[in-house]
XYZ file of N, CA, C and O in Angstrom:
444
model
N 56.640 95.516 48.149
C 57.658 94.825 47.407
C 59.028 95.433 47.631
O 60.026 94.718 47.531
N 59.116 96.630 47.909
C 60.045 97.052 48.250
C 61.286 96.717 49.229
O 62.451 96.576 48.857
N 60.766 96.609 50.665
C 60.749 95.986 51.354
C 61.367 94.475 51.286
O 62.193 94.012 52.073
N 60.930 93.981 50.450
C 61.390 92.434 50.057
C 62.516 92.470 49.159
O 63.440 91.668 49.292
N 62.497 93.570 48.022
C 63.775 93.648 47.393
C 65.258 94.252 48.159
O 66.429 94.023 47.858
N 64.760 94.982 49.102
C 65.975 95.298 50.039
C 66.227 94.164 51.384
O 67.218 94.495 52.034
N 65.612 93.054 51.858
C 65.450 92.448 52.400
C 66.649 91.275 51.386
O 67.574 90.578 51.805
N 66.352 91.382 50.580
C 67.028 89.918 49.428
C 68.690 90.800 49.041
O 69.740 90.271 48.675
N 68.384 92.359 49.304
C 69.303 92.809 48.537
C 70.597 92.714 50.526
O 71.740 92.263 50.599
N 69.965 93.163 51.402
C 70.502 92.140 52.336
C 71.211 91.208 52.479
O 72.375 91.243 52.879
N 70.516 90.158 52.133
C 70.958 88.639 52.066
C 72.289 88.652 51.196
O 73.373 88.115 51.428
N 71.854 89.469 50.074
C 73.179 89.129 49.038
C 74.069 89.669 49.492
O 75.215 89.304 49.227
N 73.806 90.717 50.324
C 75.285 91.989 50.828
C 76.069 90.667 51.978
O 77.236 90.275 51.997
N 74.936 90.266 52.801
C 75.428 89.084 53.606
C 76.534 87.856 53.490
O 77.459 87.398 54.161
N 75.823 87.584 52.134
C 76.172 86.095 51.456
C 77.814 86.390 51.097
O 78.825 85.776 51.438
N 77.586 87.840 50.091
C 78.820 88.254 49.580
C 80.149 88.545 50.325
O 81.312 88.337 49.978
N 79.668 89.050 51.368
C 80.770 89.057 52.487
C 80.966 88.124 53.448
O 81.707 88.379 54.398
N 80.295 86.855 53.325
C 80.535 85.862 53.925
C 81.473 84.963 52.756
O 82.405 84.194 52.993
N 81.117 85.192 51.956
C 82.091 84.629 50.458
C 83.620 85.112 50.603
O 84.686 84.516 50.447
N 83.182 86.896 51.092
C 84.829 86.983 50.910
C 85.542 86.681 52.076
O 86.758 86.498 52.130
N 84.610 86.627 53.175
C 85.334 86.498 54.274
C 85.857 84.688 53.980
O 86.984 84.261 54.232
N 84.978 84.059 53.539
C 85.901 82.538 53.368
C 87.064 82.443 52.322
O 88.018 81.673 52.426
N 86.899 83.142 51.518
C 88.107 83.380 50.339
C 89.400 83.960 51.210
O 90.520 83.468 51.070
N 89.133 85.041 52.110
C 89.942 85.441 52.957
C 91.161 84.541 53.917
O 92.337 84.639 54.267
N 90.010 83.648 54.051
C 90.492 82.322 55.102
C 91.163 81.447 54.670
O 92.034 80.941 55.377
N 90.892 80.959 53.153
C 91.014 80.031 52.501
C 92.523 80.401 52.234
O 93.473 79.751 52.670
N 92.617 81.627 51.396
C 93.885 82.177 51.089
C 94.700 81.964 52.889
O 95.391 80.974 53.129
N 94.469 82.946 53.841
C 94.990 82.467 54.869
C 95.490 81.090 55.653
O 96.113 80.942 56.705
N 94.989 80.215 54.761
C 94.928 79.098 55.672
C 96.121 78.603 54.371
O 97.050 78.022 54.933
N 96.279 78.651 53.281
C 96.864 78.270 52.003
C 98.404 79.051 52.433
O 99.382 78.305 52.411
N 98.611 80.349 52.775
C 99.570 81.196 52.714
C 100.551 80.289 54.151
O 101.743 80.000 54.256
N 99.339 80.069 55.079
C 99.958 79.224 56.105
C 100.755 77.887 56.205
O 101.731 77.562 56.881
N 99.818 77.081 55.084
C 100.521 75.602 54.983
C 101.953 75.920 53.683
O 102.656 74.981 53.310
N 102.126 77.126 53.243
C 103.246 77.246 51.957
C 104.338 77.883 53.394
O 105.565 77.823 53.326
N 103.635 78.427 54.540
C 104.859 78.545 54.876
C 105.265 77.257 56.186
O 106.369 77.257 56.731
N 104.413 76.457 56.455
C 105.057 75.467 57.052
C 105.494 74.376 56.110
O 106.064 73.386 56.571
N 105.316 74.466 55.108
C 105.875 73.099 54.250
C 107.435 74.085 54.125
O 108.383 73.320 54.301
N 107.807 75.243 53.926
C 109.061 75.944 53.388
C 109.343 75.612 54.671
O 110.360 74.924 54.766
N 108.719 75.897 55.833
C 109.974 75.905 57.269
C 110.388 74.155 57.523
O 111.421 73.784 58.081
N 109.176 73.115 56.895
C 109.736 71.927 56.660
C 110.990 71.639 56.097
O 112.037 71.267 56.627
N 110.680 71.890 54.857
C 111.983 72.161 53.745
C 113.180 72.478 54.649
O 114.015 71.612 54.911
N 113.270 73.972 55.216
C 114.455 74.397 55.648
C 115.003 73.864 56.929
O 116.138 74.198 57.269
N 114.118 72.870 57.842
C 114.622 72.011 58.898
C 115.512 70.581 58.154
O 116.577 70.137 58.583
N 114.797 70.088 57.046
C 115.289 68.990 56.642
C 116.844 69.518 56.095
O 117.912 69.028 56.463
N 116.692 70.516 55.234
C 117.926 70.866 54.541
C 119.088 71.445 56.138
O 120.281 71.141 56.143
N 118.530 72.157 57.172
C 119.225 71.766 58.103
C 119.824 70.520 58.682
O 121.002 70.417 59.025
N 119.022 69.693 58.753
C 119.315 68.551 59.770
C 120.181 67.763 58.583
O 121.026 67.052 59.128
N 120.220 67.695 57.531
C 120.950 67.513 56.618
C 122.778 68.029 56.612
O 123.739 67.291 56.392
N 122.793 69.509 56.928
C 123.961 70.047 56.701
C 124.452 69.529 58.144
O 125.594 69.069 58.157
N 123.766 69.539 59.324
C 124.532 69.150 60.604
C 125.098 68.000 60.467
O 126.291 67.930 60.762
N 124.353 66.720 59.954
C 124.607 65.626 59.937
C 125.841 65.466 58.834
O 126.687 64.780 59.407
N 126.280 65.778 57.589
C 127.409 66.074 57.336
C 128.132 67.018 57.805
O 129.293 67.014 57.394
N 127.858 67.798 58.497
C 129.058 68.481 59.107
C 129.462 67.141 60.493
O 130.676 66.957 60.586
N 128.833 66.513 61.213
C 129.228 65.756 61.661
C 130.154 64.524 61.713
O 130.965 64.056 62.512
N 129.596 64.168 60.323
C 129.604 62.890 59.218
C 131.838 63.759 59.717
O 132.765 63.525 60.493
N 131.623 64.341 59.032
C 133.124 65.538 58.761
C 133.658 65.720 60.081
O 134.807 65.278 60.080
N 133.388 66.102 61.032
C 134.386 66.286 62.431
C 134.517 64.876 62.824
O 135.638 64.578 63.236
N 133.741 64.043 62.801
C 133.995 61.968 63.100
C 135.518 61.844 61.920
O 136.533 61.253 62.290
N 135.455 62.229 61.107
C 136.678 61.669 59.954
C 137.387 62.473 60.425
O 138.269 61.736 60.865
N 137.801 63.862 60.775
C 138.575 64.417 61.117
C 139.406 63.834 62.413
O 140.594 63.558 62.580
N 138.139 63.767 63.325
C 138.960 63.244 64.507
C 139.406 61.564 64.165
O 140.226 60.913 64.813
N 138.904 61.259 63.400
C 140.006 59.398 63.363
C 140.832 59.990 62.765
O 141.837 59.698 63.414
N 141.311 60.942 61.591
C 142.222 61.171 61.117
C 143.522 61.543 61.596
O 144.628 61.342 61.095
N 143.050 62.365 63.103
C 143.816 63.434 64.219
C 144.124 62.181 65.139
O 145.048 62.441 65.910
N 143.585 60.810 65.296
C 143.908 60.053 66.097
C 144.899 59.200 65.170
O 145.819 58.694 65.813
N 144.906 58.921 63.734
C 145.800 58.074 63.191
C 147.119 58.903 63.575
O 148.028 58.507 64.305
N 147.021 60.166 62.909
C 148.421 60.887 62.849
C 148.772 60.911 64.303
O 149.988 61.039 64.450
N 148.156 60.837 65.343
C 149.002 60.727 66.472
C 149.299 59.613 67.374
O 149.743 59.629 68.522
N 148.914 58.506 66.507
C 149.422 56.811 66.545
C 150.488 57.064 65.835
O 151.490 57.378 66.477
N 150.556 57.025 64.851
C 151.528 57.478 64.171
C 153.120 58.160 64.557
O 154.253 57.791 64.248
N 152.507 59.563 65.546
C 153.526 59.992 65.863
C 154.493 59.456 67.216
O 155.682 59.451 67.538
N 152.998 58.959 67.845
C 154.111 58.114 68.952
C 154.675 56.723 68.864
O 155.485 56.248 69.661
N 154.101 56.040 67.681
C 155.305 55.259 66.996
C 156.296 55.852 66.910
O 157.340 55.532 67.478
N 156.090 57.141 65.941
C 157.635 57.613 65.443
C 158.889 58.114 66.803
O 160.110 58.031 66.677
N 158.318 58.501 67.748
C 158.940 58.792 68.663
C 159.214 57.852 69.671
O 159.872 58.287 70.615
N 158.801 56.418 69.716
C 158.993 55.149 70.306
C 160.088 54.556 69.363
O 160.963 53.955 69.986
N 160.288 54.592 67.643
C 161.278 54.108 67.045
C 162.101 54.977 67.365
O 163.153 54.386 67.607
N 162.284 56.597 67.575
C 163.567 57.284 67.961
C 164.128 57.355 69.002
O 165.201 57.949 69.113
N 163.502 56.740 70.033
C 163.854 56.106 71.672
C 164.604 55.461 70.856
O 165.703 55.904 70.523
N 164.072 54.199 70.366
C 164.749 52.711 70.299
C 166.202 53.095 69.597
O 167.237 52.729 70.154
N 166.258 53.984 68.124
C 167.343 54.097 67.764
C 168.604 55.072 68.420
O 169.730 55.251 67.955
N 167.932 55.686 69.794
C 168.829 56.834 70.080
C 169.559 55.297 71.290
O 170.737 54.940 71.273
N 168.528 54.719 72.130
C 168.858 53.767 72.980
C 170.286 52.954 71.862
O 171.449 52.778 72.228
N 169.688 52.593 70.487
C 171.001 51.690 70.146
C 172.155 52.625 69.684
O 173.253 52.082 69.809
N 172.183 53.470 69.348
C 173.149 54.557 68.990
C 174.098 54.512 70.162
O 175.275 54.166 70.062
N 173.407 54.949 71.469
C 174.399 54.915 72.797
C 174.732 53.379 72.839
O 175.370 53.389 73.891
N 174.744 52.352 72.522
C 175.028 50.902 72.654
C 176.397 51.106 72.266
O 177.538 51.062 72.724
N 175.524 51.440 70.825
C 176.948 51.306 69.144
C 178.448 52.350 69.555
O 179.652 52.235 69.327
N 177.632 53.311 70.227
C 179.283 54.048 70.875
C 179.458 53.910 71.789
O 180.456 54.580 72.053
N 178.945 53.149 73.075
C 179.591 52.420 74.153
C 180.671 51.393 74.077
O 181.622 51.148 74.820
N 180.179 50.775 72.777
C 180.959 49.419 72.286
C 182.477 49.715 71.696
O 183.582 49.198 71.862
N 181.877 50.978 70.806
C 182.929 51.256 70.097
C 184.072 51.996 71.272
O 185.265 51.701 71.328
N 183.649 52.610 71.813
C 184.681 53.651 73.113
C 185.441 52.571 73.955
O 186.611 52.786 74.272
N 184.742 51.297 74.363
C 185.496 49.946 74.966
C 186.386 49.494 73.998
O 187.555 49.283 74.323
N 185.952 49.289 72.691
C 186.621 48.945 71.936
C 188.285 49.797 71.779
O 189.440 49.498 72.080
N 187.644 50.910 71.175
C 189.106 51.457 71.588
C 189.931 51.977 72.642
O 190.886 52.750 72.557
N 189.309 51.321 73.851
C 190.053 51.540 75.383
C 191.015 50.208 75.311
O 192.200 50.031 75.591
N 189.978 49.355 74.812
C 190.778 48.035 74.961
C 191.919 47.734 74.034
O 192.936 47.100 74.318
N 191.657 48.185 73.083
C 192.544 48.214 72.003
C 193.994 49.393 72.243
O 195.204 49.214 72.106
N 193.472 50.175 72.506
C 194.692 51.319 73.075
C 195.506 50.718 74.209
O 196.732 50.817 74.165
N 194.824 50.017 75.359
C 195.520 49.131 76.336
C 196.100 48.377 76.078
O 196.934 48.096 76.938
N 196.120 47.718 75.099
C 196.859 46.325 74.819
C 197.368 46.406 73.328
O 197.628 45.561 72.471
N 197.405 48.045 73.393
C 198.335 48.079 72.051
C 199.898 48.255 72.366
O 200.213 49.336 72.865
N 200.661 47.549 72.190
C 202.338 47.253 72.235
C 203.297 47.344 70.625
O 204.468 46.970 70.574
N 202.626 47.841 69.536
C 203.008 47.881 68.032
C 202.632 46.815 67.604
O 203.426 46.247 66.854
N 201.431 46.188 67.865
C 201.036 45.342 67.243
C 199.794 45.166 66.791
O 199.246 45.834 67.669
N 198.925 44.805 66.131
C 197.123 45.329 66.409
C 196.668 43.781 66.333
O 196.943 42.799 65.645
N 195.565 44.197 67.746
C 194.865 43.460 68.271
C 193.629 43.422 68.193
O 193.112 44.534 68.092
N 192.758 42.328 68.203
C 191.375 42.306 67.450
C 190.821 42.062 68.859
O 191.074 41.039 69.495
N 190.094 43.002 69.282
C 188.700 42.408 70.611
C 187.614 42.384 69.738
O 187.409 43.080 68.743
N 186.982 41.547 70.204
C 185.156 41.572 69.345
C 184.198 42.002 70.747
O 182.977 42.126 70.645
């Protein structure tokens, strides 16, 4: 009988460390999916921040393209007004060439 009680007492030493060895696994295999669901988590919350940071350099750059529509308007209206400025004192400098020429003490109107 002896024999048979260490034979069973065996089995249980067996069983028991086949128990912990699956508890072992179980936990291992558990510790594994907590850390691929967190590295999930932290790709989404990535792909998240890129995509507004993107969302953000797209508005920036239309913004960097208005202001420099903008500016070469502004520097196409200061052509135009420097172009009529030299008109307005071309006109005026004839004006008073012509007027100085054909001044005799009397004043004379050129248009």
């Amino acid at each position: 009988m002896d024999l048979v009680y260490q034979a069973a007492d065996l089995f249980r030493s067996i069983e028991d460390r086949a128990r912990a060895g699956e508890a072992r696994a179980e936990a291992a295999e558990q510790a594994q999916l907590e850390i691929i669901a967190a590295t999930e988590r932290k790709l989404r919350d990535a792909s998240r921040a890129l995509e507004e940071a993107r969302r953000r350099i797209e508005s920036q750059q239309e913004q960097l393209d208005a202001v420099e529509f903008r500016a070469q308007a502004a520097e196409a209206e200061a052509r135009e007004a420097r172009q009529s400025l030299a008109l307005i004192e071309d006109a005026i400098r004839r004006r008073l060439l012509l007027t100085s020429r054909h001044d005799d003490g009397r004043s004379t109107a050129v248009a």
